[in-house]
Tab-separated table of C-alpha atoms in Angstrom:
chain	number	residue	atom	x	y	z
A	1	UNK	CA	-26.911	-67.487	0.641
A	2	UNK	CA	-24.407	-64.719	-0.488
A	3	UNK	CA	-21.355	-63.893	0.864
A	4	UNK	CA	-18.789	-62.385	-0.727
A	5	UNK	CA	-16.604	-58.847	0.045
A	6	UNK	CA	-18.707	-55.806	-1.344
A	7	UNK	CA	-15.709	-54.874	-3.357
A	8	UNK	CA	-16.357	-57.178	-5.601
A	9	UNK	CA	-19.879	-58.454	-4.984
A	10	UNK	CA	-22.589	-57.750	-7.888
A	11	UNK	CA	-25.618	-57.292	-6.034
A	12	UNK	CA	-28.577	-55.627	-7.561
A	13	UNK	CA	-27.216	-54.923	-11.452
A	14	UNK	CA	-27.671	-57.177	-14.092
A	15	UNK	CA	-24.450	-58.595	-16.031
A	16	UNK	CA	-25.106	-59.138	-19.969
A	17	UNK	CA	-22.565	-62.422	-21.267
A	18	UNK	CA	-22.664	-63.036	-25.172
A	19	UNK	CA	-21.354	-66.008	-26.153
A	20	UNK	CA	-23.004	-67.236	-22.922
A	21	UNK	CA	-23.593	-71.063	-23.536
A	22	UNK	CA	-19.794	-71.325	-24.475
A	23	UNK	CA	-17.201	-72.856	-22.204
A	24	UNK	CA	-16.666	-69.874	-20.700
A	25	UNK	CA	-19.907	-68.152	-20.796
A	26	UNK	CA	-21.361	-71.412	-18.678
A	27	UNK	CA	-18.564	-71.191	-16.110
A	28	UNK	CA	-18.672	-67.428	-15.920
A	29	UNK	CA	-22.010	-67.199	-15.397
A	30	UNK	CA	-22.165	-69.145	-12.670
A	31	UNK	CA	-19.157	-67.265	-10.902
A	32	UNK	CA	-21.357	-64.097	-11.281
A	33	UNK	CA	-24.708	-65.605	-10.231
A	34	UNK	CA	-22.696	-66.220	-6.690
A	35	UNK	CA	-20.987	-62.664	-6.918
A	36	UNK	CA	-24.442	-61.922	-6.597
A	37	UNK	CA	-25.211	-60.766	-10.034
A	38	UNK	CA	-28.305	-61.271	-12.555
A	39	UNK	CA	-27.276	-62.553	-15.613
A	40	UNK	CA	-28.551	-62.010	-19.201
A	41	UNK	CA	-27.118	-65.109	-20.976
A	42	UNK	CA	-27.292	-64.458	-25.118
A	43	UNK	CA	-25.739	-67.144	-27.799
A	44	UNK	CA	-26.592	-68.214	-31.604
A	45	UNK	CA	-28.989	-70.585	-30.222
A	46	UNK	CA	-32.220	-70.397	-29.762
A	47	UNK	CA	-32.938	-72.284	-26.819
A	48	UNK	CA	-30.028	-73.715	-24.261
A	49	UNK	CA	-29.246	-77.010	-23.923
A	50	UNK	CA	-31.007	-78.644	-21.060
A	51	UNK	CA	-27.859	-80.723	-19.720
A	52	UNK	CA	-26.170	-76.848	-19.905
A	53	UNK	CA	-29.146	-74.616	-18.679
A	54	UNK	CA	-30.624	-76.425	-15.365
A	55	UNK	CA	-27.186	-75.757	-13.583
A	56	UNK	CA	-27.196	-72.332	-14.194
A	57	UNK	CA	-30.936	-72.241	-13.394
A	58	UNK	CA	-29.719	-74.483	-9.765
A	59	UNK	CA	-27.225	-72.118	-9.048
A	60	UNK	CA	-29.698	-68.863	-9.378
A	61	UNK	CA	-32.170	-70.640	-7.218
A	62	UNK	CA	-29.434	-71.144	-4.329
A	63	UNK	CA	-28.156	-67.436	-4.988
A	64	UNK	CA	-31.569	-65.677	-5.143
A	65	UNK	CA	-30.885	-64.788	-8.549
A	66	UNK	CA	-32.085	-64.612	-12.239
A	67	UNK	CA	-30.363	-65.842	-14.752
A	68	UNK	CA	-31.944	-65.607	-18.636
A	69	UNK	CA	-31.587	-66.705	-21.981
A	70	UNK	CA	-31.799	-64.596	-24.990
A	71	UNK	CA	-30.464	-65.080	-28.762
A	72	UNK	CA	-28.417	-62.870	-30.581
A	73	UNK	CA	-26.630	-63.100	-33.643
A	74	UNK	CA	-23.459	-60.308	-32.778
A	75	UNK	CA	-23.230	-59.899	-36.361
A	76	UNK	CA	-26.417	-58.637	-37.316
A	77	UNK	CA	-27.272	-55.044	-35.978
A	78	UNK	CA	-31.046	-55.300	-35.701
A	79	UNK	CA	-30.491	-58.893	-33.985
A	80	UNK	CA	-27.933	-57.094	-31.318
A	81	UNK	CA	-30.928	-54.527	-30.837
A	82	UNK	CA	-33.440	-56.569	-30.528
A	83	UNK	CA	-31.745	-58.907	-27.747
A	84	UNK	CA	-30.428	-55.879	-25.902
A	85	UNK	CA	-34.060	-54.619	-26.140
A	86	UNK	CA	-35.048	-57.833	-24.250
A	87	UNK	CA	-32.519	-57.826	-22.021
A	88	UNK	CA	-33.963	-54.447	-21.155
A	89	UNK	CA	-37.098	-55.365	-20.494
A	90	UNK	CA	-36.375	-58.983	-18.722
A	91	UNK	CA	-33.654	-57.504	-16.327
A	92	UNK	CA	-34.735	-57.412	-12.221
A	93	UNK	CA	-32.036	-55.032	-11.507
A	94	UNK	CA	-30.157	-51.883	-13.783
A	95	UNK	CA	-28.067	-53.676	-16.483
A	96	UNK	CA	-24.783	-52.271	-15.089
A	97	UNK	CA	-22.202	-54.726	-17.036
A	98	UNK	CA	-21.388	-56.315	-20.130
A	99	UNK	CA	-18.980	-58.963	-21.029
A	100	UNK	CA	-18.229	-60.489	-24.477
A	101	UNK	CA	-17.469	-63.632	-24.832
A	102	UNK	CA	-18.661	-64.416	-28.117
A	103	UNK	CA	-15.689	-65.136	-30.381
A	104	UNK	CA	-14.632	-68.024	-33.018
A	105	UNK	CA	-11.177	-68.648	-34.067
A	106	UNK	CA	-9.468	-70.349	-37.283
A	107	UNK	CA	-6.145	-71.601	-38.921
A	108	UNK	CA	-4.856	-71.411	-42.075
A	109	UNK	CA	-1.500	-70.317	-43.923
A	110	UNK	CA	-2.135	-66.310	-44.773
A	111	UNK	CA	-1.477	-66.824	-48.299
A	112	UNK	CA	-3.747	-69.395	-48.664
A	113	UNK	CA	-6.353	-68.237	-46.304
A	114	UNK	CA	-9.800	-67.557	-48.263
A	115	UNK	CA	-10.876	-63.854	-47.668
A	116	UNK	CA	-14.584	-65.279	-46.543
A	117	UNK	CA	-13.249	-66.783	-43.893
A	118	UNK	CA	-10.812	-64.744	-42.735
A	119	UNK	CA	-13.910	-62.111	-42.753
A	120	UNK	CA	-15.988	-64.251	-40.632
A	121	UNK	CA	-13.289	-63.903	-37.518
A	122	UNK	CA	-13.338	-60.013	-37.786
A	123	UNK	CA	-17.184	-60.230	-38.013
A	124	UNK	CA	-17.334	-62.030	-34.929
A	125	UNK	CA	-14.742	-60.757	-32.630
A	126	UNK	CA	-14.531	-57.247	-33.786
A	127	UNK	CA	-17.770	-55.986	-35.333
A	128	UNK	CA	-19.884	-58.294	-32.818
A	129	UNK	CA	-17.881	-56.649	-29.825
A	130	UNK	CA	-18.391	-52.944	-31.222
A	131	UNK	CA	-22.400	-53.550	-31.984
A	132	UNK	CA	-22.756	-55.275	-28.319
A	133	UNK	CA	-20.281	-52.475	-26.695
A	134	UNK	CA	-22.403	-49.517	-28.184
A	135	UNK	CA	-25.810	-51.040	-27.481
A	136	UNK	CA	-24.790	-51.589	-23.757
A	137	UNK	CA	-23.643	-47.952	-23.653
A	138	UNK	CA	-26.565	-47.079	-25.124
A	139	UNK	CA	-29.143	-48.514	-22.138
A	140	UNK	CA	-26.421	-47.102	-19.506
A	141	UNK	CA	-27.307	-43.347	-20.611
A	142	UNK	CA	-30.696	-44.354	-21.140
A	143	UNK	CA	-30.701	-45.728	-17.431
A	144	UNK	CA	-28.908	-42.893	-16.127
A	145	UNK	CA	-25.991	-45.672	-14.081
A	146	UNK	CA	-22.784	-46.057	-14.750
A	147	UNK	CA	-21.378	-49.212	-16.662
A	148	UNK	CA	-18.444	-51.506	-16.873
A	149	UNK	CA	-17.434	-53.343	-20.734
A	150	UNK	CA	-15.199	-56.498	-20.054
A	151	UNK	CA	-13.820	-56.835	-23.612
A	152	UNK	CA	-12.463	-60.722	-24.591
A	153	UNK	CA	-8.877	-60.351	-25.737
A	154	UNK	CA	-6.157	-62.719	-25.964
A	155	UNK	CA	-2.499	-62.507	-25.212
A	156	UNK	CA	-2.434	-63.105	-29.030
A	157	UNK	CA	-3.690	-59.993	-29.632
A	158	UNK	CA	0.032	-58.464	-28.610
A	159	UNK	CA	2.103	-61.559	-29.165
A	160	UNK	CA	2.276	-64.443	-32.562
A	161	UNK	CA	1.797	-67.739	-31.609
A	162	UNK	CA	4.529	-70.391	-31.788
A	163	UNK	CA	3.281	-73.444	-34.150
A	164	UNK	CA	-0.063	-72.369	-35.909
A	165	UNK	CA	-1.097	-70.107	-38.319
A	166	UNK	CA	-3.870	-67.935	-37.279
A	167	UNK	CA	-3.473	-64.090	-38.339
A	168	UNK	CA	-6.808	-63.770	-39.127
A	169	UNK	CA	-7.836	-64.629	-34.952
A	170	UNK	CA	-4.499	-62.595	-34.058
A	171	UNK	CA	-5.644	-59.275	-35.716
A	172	UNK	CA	-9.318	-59.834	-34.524
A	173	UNK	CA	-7.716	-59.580	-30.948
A	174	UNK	CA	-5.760	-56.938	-30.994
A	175	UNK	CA	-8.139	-54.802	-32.880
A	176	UNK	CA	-10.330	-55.421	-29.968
A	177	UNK	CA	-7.809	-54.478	-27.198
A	178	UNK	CA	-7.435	-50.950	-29.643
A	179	UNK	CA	-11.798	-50.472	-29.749
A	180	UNK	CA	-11.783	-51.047	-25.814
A	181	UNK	CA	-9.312	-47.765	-25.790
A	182	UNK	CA	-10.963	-45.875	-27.580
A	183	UNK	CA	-14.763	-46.627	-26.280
A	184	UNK	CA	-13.022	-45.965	-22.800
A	185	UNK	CA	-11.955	-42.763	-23.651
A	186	UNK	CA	-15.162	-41.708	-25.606
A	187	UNK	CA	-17.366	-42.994	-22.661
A	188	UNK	CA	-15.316	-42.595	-19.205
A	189	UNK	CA	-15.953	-38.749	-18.728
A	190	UNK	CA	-18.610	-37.338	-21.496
A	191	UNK	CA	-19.944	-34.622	-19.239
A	192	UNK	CA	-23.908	-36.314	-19.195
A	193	UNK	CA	-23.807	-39.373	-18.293
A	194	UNK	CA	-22.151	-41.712	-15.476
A	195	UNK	CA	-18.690	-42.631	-16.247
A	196	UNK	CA	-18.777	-46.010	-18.581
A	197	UNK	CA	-15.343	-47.977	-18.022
A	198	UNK	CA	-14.197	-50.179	-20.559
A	199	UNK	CA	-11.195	-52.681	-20.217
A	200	UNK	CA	-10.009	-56.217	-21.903
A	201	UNK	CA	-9.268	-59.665	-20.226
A	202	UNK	CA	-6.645	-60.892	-22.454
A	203	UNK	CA	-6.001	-64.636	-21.321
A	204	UNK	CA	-3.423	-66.856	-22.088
A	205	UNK	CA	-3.746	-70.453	-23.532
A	206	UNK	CA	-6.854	-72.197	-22.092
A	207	UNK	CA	-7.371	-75.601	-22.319
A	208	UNK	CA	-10.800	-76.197	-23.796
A	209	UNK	CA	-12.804	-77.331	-27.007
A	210	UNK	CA	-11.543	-74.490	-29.036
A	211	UNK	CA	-7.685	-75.466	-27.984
A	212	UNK	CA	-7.990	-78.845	-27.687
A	213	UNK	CA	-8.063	-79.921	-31.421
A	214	UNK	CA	-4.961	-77.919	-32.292
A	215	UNK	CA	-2.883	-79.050	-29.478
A	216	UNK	CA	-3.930	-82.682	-30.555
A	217	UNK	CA	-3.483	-82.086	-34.011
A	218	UNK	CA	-0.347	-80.181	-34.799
A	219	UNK	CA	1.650	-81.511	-30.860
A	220	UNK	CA	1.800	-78.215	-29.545
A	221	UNK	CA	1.288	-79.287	-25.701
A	222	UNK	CA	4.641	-79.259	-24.810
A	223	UNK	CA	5.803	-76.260	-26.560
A	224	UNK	CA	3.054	-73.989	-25.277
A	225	UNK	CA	3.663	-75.249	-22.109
A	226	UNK	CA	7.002	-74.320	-22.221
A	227	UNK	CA	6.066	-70.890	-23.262
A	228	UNK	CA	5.166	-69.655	-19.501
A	229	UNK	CA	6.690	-69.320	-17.027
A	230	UNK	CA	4.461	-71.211	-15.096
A	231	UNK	CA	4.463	-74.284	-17.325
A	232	UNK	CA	0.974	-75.222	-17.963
A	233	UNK	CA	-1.845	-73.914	-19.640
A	234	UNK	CA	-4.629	-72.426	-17.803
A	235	UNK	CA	-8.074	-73.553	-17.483
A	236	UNK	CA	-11.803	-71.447	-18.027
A	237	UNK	CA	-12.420	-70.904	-14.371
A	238	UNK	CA	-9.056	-69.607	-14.096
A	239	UNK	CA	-9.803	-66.426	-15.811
A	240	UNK	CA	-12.754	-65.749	-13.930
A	241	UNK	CA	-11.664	-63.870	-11.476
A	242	UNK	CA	-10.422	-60.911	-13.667
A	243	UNK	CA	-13.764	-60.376	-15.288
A	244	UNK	CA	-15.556	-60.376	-11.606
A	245	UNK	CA	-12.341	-57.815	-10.424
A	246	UNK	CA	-13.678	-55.619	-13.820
A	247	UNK	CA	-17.250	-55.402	-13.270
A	248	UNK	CA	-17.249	-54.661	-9.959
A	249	UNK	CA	-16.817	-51.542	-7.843
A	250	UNK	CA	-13.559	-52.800	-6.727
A	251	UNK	CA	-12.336	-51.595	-10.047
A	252	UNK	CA	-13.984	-48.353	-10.532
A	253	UNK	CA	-10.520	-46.230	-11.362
A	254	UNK	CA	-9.966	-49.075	-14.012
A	255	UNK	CA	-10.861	-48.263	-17.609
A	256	UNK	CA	-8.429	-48.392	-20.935
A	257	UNK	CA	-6.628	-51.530	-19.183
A	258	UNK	CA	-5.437	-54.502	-20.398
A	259	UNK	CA	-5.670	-57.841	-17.889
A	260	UNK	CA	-3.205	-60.086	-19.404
A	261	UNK	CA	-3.358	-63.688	-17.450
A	262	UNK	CA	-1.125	-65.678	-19.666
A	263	UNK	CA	0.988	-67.233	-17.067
A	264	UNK	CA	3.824	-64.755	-17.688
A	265	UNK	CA	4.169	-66.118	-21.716
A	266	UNK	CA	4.404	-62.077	-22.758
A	267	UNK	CA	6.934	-61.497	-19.730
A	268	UNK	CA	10.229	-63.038	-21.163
C-alpha cells in the first residue's frame, strides 16, 4: 500500500531511469516504485539480470506498480528513439519524468590519456544525456504534460579531485550541469507547451563499484574522507531523496538548479 505526502508522491506518471540496472538505477528505482511511480528501466543490456530484476518486479507488485525493462544504447540516436518509442507505448500512466543515470568514468594522466577513450566519457555522459533529454522533451509536447529532467552530475563537475587523475569524467560533468541550464531555459516557458523543468543532482563521493577500485587502489579512503565535513563518504540510497524532491510536484518552481549532496566537500 502507498503512503507517502502528495508533495512528493509520483502517482499516475511514469519515471524513465537510463542506466537503470546500475547501482543506482536498482536502488532508485525501487525508491520511486514506493513514491508511487511507474518506472521505465533502460541499460546496455538486453535482458536484466534475474538476481537484479525479481526485486524490482516484488516491489511493483506490493506498490501496485509497473516497472519495465527496455535497452538503449545512449550513444546511438536511432537506439535512444527507438527505446523512448517503447517506453511510449509500454507506459500505464503519462511519462512525466526522466532521470539519467547512465554514466562511465575513467583515470588516466591528461597527457597520456588516449583521445578514444577520453571520447568515450563525453559520449556517454554528455551526448547520451542530451539525446535522452531531447527525446523526453520530445513525448512531453507530444503528450501535452509537463515534465521534470533529473540530470546526473557530480560535485566534480565544479571541483578537481584530490589523488586521481580523471579530467576526462571531470569535464563530462560539468558540461552536463551547463546542458541542464540551458535545456531549462529553452524548455521552462516556450509559450506551447507545459513548462519542462530541468535540474542536476550533483553527489558527492559514493561508495560503490565504480569508487571502490580507486579507493583500494591508489589509498584514497582517508583523504576523501577527510574532504567533508561530515567525514565519510556517502552511500547510493543516500542520494535518493534529491532525485524524488526533483521529479515531484514538491519542486515545481525548481528548474536550472544544481543539488549538490557532497557532504559539504565544496563548502570549505
Amino acid at each position: 500500500m502507498r503512503q507517502h505526502n502528495n508533495l512528493f508522491g509520483l502517482d499516475h506518471r511514469t519515471i524513465i531511469l537510463t542506466g537503470g540496472l546500475g547501482t543506482m538505477g536498482v536502488s532508485l528505482s525501487k525508491t520511486l516504485l514506493m513514491q508511487g511511480a511507474d518506472i521505465i528501466s533502460a541499460d546496455l543490456s538486453e535482458s536484466p539480470e534475474t538476481e537484479v530484476w525479481n526485486p524490482l518486479l516484488a516491489t511493483a507488485t506490493h506498490t501496485g506498480g509497473q516497472i519495465v525493462y527496455i535497452q538503449c544504447d545512449v550513444t546511438n540516436e536511432d537506439s535512444v528513439a527507438k527505446a523512448f518509442e517503447k517506453a511510449e507505448t509500454a507506459a500505464r500512466h503519462p511519462i512525466r519524468g526522466l532521470v539519467t543515470l547512465a554514466g562511465i568514468s575513467g583515470r588516466c594522466p591528461a597527457i597520456d590519456y588516449p583521445l578514444s577513450a577520453f571520447r568515450k566519457i563525453i559520449d556517454v555522459n554528455v551526448i547520451g544525456t542530451f539525446l535522452c533529454a531531447t527525446a523526453a522533451a520530445r513525448i512531453f509536447h507530444r503528450q501535452m504534460v509537463s515534465g521534470s529532467i533529473v540530470m546526473f552530475g557530480s560535485m566534480s563537475g565544479t571541483n578537481v579531485n584530490r589523488g586521481v587523475d580523471t579530467a576526462a569524467y571531470n569535464t563530462s560533468k560539468s558540461a552536463v550541469l551547463q546542458l541542464a541550464r540551458n535545456l531549462a531555459a529553452e524548455w521552462g516557458n516556450d509559450g506551447i507547451h507545459p513548462a519542462i523543468r530541468v535540474n542536476t543532482v550533483s553527489p558527492g563521493y559514493i561508495i560503490g563499484p565504480m569508487t571502490i577500485p580507486t579507493l583500494e587502489q591508489l589509498q584514497l579512503k582517508d583523504l576523501w574522507e577527510g574532504g567533508n565535513m561530515l567525514g565519510r563518504l556517502s552511500t547510493a540510497e543516500e542520494h535518493q531523496s534529491s532525485v524524488v524532491f526533483l521529479l515531484a510536484d514538491g519542486s515545481s518552481y525548481v528548474t536550472g538548479m544544481d543539488l549538490r549532496a557532497d557532504g559539504g566537500h565544496c563548502a570549505w
